[in-house]
Tab-separated table of C-alpha atoms in Angstrom:
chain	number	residue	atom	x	y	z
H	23	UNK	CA	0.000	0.000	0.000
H	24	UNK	CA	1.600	3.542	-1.069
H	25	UNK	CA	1.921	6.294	1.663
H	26	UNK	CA	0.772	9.696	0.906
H	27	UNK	CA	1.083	12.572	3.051
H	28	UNK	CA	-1.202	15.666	2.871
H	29	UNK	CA	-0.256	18.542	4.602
H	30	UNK	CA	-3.057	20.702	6.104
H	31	UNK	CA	-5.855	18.317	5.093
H	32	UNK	CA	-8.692	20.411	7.416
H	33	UNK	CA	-7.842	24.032	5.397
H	34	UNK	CA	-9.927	24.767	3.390
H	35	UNK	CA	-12.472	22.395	4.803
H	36	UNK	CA	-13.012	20.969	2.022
H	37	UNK	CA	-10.066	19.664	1.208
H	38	UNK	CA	-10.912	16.249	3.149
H	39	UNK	CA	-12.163	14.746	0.221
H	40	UNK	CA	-8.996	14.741	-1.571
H	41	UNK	CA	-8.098	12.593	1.469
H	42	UNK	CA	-11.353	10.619	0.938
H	43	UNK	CA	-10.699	10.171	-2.484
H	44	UNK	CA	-7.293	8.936	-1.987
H	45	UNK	CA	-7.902	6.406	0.924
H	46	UNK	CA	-11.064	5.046	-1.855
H	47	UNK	CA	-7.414	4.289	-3.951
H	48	UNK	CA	-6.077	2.221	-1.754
H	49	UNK	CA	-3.681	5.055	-0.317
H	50	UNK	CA	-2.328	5.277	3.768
H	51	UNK	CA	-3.354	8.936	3.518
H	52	UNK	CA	-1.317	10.219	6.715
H	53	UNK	CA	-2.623	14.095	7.957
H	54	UNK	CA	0.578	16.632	9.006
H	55	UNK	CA	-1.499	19.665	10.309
H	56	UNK	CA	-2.002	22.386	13.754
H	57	UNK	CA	-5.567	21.740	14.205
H	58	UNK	CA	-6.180	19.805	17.071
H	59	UNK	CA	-7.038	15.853	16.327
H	60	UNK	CA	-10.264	16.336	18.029
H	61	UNK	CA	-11.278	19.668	15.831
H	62	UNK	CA	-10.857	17.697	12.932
H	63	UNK	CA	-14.438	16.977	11.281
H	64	UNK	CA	-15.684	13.172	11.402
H	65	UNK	CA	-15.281	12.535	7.634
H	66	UNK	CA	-11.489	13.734	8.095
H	67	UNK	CA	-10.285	11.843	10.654
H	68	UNK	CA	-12.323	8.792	8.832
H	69	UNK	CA	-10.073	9.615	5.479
H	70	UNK	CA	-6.624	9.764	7.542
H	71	UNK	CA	-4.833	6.495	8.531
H	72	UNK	CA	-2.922	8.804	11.108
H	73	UNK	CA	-2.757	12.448	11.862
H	74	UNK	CA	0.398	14.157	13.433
H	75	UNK	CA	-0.029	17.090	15.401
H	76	UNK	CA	2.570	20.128	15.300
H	77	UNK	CA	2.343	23.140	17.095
H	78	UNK	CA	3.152	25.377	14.119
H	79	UNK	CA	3.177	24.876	10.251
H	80	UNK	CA	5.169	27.664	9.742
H	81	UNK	CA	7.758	25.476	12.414
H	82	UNK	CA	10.107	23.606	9.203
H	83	UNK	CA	11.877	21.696	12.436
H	84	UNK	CA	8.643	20.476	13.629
H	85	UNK	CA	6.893	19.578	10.148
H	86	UNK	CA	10.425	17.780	9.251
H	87	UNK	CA	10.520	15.080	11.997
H	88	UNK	CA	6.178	14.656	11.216
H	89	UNK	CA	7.487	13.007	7.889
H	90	UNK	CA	10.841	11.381	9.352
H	91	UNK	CA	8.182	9.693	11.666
H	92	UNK	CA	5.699	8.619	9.277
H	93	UNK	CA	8.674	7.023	7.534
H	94	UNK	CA	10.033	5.672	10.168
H	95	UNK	CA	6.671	4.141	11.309
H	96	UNK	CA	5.077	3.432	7.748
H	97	UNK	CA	8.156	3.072	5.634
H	98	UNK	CA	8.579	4.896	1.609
H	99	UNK	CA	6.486	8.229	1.268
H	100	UNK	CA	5.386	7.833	-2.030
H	101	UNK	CA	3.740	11.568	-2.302
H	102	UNK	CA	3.519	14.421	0.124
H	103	UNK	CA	1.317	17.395	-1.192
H	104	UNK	CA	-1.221	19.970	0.625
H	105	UNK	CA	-2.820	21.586	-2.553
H	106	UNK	CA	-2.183	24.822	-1.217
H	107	UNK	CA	-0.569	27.879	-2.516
H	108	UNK	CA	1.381	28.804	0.558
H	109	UNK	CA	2.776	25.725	1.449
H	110	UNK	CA	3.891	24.832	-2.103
H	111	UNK	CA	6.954	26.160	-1.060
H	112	UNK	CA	7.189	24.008	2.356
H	113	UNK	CA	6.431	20.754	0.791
H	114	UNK	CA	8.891	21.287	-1.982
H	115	UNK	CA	11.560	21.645	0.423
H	116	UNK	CA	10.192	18.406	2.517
H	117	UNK	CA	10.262	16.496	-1.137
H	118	UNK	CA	13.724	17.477	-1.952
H	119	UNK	CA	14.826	16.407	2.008
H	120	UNK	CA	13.342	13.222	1.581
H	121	UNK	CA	13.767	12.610	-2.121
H	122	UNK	CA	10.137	12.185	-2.753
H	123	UNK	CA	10.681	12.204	-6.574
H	124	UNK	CA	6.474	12.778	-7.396
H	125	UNK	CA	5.880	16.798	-7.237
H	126	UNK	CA	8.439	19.914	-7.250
H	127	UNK	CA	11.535	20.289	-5.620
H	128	UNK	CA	12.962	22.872	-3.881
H	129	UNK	CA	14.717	23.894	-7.365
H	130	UNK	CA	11.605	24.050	-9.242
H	131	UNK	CA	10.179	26.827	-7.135
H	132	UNK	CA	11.738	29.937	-8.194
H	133	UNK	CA	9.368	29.544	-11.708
H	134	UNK	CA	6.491	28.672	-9.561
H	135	UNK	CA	6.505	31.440	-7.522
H	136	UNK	CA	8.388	34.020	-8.312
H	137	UNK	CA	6.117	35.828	-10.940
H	138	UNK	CA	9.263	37.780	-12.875
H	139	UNK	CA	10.592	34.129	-13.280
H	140	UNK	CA	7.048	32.991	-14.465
H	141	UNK	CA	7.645	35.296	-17.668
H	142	UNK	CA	10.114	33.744	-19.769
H	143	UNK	CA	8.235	30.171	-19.447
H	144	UNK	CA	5.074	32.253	-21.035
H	145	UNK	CA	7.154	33.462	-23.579
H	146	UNK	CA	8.169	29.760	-24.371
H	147	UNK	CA	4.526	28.972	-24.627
H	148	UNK	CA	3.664	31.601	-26.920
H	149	UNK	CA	1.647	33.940	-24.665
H	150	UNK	CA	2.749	37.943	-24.466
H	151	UNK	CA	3.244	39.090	-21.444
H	152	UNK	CA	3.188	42.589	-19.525
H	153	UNK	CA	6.158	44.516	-19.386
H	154	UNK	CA	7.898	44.830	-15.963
H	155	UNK	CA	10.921	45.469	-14.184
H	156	UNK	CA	11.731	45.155	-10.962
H	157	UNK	CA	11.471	47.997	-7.670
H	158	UNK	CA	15.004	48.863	-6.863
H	159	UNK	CA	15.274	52.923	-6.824
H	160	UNK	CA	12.523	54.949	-7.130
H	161	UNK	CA	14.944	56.593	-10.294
H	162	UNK	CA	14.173	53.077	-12.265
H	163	UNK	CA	10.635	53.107	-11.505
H	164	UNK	CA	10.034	56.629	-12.962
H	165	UNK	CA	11.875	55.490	-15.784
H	166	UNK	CA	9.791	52.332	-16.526
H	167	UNK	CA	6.890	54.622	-15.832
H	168	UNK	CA	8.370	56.800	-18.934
H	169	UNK	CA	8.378	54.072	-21.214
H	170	UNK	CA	4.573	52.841	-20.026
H	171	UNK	CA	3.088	55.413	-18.551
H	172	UNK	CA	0.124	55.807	-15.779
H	173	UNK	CA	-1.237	53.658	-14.128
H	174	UNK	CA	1.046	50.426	-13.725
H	175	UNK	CA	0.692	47.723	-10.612
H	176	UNK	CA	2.590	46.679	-8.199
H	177	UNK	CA	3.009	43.620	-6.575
H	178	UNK	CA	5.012	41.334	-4.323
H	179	UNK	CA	7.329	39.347	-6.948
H	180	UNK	CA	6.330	36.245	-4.675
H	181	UNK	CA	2.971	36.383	-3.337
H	182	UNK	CA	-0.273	34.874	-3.032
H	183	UNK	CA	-3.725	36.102	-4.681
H	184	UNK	CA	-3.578	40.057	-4.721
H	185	UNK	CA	-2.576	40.396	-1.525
H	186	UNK	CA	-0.523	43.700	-1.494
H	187	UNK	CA	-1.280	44.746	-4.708
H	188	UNK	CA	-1.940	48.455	-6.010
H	189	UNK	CA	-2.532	50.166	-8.937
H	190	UNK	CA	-0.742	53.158	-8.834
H	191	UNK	CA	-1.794	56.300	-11.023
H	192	UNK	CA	0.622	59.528	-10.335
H	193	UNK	CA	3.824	60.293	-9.075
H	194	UNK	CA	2.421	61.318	-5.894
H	195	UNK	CA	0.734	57.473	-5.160
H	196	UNK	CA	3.900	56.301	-6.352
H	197	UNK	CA	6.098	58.082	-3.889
H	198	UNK	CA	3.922	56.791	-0.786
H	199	UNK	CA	3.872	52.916	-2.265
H	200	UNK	CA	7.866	53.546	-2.501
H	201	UNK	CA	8.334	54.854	0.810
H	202	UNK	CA	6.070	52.406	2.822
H	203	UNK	CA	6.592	49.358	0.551
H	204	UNK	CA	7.750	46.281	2.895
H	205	UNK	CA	10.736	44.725	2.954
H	206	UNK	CA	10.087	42.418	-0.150
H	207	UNK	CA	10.912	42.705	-3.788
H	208	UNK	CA	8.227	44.107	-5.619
H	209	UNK	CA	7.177	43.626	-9.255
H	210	UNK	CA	6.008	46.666	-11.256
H	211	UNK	CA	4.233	45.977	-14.603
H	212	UNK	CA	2.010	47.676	-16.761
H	213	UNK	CA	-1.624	48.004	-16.509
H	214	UNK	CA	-3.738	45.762	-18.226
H	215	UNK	CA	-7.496	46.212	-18.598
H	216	UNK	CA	-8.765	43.072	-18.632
H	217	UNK	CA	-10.620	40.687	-16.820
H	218	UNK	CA	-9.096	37.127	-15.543
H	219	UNK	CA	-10.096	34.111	-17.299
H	220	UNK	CA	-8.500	30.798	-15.779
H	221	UNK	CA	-7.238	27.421	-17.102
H	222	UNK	CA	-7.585	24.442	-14.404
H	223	UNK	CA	-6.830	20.972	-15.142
H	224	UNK	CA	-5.620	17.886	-13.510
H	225	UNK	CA	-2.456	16.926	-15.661
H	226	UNK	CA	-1.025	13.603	-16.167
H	227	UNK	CA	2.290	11.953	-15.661
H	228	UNK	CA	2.929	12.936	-19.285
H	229	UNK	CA	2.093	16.758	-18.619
H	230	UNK	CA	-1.360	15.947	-20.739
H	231	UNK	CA	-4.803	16.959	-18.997
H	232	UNK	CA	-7.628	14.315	-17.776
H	233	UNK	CA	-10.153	17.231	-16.936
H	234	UNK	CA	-10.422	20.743	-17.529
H	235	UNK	CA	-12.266	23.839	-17.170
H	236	UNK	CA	-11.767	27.637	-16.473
H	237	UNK	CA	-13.130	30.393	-14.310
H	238	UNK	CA	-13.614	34.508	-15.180
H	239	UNK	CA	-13.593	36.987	-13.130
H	240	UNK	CA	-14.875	40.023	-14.381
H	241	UNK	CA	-14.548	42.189	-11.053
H	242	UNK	CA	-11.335	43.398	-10.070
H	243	UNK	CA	-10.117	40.938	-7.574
H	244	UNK	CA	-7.440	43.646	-6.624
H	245	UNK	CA	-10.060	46.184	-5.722
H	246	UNK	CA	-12.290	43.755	-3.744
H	247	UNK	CA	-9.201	43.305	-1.515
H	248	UNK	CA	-8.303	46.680	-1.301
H	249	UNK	CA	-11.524	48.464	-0.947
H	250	UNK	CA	-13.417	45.472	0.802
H	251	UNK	CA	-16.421	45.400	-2.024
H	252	UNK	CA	-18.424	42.209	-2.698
H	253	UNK	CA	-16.360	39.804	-5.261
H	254	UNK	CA	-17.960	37.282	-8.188
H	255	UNK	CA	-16.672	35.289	-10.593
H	256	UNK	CA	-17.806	31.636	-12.206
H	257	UNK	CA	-16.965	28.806	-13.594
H	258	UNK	CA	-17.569	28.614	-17.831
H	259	UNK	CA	-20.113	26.349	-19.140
H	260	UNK	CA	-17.708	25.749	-21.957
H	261	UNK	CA	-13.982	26.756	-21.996
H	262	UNK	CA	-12.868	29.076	-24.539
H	263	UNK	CA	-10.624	27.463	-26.893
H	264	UNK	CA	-8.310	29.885	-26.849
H	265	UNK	CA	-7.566	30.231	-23.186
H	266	UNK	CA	-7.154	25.916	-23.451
H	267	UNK	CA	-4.701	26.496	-26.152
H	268	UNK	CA	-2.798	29.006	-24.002
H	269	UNK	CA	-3.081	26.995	-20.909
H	270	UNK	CA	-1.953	23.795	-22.717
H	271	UNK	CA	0.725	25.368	-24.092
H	272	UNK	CA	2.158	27.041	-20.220
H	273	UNK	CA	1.658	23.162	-19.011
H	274	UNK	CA	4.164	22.157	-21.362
H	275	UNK	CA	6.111	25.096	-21.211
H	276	UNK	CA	6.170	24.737	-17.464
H	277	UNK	CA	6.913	21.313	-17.705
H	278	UNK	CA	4.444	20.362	-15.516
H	279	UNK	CA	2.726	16.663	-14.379
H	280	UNK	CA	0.978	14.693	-11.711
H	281	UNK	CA	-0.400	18.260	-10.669
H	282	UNK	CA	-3.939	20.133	-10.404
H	283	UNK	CA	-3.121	23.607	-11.668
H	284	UNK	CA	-4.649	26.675	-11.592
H	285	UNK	CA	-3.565	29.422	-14.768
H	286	UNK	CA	-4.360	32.748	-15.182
H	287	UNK	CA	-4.508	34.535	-18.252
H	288	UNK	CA	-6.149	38.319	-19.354
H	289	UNK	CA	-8.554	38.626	-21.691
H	290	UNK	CA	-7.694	42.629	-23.173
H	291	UNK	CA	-10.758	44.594	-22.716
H	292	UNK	CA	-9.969	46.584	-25.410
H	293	UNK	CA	-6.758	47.857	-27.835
H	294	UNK	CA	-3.677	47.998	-25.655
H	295	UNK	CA	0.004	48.432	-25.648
H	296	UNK	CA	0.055	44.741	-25.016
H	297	UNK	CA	-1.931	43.429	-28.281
H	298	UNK	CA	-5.944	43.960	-29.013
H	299	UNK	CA	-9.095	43.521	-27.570
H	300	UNK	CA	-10.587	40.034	-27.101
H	301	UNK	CA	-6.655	39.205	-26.764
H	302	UNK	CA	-5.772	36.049	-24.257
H	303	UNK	CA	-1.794	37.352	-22.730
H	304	UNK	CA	-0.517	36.059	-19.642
H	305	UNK	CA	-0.942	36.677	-15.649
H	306	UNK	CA	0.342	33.620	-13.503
H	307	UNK	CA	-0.131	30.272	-13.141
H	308	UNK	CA	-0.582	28.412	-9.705
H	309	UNK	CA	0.652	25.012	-8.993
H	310	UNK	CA	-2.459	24.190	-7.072
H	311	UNK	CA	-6.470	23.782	-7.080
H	312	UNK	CA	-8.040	27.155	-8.081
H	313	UNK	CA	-8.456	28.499	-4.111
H	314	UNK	CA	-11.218	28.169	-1.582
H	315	UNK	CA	-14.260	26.567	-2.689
H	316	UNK	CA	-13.725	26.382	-6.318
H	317	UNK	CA	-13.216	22.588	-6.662
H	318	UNK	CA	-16.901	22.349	-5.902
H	319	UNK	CA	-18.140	24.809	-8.172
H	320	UNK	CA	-16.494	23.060	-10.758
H	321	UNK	CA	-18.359	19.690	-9.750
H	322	UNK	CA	-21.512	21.885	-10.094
H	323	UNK	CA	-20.923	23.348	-13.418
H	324	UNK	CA	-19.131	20.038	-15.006
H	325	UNK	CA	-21.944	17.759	-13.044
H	326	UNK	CA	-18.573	15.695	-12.540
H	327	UNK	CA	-16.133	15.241	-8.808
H	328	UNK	CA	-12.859	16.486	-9.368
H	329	UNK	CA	-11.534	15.106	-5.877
H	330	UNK	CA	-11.793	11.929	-7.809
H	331	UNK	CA	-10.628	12.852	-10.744
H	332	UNK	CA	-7.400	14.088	-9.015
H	333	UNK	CA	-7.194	11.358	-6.748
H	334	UNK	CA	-7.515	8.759	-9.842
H	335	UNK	CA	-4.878	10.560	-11.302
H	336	UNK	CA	-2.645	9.821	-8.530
H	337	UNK	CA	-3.392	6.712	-8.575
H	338	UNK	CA	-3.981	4.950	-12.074
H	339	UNK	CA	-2.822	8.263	-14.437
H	340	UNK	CA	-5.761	8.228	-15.608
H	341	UNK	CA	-9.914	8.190	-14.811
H	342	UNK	CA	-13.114	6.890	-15.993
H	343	UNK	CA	-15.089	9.920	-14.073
H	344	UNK	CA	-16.705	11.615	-17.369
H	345	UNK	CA	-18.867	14.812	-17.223
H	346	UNK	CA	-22.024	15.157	-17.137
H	347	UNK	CA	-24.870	18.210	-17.950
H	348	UNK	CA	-22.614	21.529	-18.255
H	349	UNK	CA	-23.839	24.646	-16.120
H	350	UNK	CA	-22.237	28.155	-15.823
H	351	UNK	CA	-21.400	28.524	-11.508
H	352	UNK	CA	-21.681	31.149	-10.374
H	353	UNK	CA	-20.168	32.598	-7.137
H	354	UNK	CA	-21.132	35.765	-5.142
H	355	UNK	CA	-19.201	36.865	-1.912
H	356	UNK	CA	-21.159	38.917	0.207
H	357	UNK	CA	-20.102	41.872	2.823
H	358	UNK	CA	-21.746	41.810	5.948
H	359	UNK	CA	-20.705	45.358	5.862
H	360	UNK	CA	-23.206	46.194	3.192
H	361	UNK	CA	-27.198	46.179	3.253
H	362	UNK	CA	-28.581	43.564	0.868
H	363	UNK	CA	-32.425	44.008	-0.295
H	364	UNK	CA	-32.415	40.311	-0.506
H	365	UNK	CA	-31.830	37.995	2.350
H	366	UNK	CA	-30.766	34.430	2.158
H	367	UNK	CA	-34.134	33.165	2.190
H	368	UNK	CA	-35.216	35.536	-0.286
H	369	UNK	CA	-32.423	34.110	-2.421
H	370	UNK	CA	-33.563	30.209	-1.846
H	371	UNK	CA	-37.127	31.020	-2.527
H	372	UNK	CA	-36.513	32.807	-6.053
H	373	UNK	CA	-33.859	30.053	-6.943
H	374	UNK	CA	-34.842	27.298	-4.930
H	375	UNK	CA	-32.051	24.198	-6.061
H	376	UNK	CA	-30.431	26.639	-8.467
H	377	UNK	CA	-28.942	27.906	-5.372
H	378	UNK	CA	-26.349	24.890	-4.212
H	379	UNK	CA	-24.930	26.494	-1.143
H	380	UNK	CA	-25.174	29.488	1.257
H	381	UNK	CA	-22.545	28.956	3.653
H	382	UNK	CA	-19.881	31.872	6.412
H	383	UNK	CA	-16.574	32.065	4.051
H	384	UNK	CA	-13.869	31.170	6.705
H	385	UNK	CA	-11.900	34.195	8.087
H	386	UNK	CA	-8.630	33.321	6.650
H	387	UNK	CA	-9.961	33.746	3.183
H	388	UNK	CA	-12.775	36.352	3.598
H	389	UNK	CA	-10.504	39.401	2.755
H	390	UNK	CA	-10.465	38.098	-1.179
H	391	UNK	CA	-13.598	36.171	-1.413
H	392	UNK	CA	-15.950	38.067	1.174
H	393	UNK	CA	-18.115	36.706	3.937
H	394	UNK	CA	-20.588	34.593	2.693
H	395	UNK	CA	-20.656	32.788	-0.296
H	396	UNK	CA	-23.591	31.991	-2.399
H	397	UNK	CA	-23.118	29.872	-5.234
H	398	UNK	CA	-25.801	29.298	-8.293
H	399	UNK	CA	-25.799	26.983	-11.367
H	400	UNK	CA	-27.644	28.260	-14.213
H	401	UNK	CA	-28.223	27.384	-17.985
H	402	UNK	CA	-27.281	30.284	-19.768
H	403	UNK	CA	-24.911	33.562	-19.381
H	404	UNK	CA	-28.311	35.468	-19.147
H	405	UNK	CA	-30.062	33.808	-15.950
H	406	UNK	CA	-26.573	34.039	-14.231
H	407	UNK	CA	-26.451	37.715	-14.560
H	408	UNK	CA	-29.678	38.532	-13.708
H	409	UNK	CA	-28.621	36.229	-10.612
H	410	UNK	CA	-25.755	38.695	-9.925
H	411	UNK	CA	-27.444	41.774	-10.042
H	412	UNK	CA	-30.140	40.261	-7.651
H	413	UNK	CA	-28.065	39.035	-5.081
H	414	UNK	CA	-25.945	41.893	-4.995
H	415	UNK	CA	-28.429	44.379	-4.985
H	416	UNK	CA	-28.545	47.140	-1.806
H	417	UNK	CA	-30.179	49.377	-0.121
């Protein structure tokens, strides 16, 4: 039997089905985490063979002798992954300390993660990409700023989501963001006015997908962080085939297998510096499951379980889950900061099993996604924006 460790298997909660899904394979699935055993829910401590305690995640020391004692007690770690964007780097280091040959190593990270070094694999695949440089002196910034002009964003060169990002549109917002930037590098590109579409796929041990699909999101996911406004976005009912062409093209420009990944792309909402409207160019890809609760929106919209799908490619490199009736899902983060005209009965009652969940968005991710989350599956592009603007209505 072949031992696979998941790290942080209760965040986000519902990431126990991956573990599910894996012990259905035949896997020891083996839980590394800081939640207390007994906080664990029912079906999670049911999918875990054993669960190790530490006191910290963050604590490399700690996490280090979890895995030296799983091996010690279990023998060969055959995998060790959490699906999540902030400990890519962690279990990359833990693979390359143990030589668990099935995911990154420590070495593959800086094109991962780094999103200056994400640029030239684009370029590889055939995607444009934003201009950039670096912030080093406030000198070379207004320089760049010459060649592109007003506004251009800045970001941390490794970070997660757009945490810490800002558009920036005159000297004067560029001084403060120089002055009170943190101790990190920082990226500065060009704008783009766009809006996000995504490529997600579970890829094969021969870097070829066995399911895919793609997300947009037409709000500004930087100004719903920064401004603390409702956020939307949904899965396609059908991909676009040029965003599958791009994001086959980064898989194999990435060299990536045996992963669920998560690429981001802009679609030009009109002519540009960068190329023309309707234009797919590149934004950064993500070595993980599209965040939060999107592996079940894609199960709604595809009528399909990707846990499954994942966990059969694990397994067999391969799987005989097919897809079933196609829906557009549709996601809405509410505020509780703002004054809805329709409550969350008033939403079941007009929707009634349209409406798949209403459900608190944990704390830890509310500041991107809001804090509650209703997500709707609906036939066509025009029920699921009539959907928006009724759920996000206000006083």
């Amino acid at each position: 039997m072949k031992n696979f460790i998941f790290i942080s298997p209760n965040f986000p909660t519902n990431y126990w089905k991956f573990c599910k899904e894996l012990k259905n394979n035949g896997f020891n699935v083996l839980g590394i985490g800081d939640c207390p055993y007994d906080n664990l829910t029912n079906e999670l401590k049911d999918a875990l063979c054993e669960y190790y305690k530490v006191s910290s995640l963050e604590n490399f020391d700690e996490v280090y002798r979890a895995v030296a004692f799983f091996i010690h007690k279990h023998g060969k770690i055959d995998w060790l992954e959490s699906n999540n964007e902030y400990w890519l780097e962690r279990d990359a280091m833990l693979r390359t300390k143990f030589n668990i040959t099935t995911g990154f190593k420590s070495a593959d990270m800086t094109k991962v993660k780094y999103k200056s070094k994400m640029k030239p694999y684009y370029i590889k695949a055939g995607v444009k990409v934003a201009e950039y440089t670096l912030v080093t002196t406030l000198s070379a910034c207004k320089a760049f700023i010459e060649r592109v002009g007003y506004p251009v964003i800045v970001k941390p060169d490794n970070g997660v989501g757009a945490t810490a990002t800002y558009k920036l549109k005159n000297e004067q917002e560029l001084i403060e963001f120089y002055n009170a930037k943190p101790p990190v590098t920082y990226i500065m590109e060009e704008y783009i006015d766009a809006e996000i579409n995504s490529y997600d796929a579970i890829i094969d041990s021969n870097g070829e997908p066995i399911f895919e699909t793609g997300n947009v999101t037409p709000s500004n996911l930087m100004d719903v962080v920064n401004t603390g406004d409702n956020s939307i976005y949904y899965i396609v009912k059908d991909l676009a085939e040029d965003v599958k062409d791009a994001g086959r093209r980064t898989v194999k420009a990435f060299g990536v297998k045996n992963r669920f990944v998560h690429f981001e792309f802009f679609r030009l909402n009109k002519d540009q510096r960068i190329g023309k409207k309707g234009e797919v160019v590149a934004l950064e890809v993500n070595m993980r499951p599209c965040g939060g609760f999107t592996p079940e929106m894609m199960n709604y919209a595809n009528s399909t379980d990707v846990y499954k799908i994942w966990a059969d490619m694990i397994a067999y490199d391969s799987t005989l889950v097919r897809l079933g009736e196609k829906y557009y899902c549709a996601f809405v983060g509410r505020r509780d900061s703002k004054n809805f005209v329709y409550s969350e009965q008033d939403i079941k009652n007009k929707y009634g099993d349209k409406i798949k969940t209403i459900e608190r968005i944990p704390e830890a991710l509310s500041g991107a996604m809001g804090n509650v989350m209703v997500l709707g599956n609906f036939a066509t592009e025009e029920e699921m924006k009539e959907y928006f603007n009724t759920v996000l209505q206000t006083y």
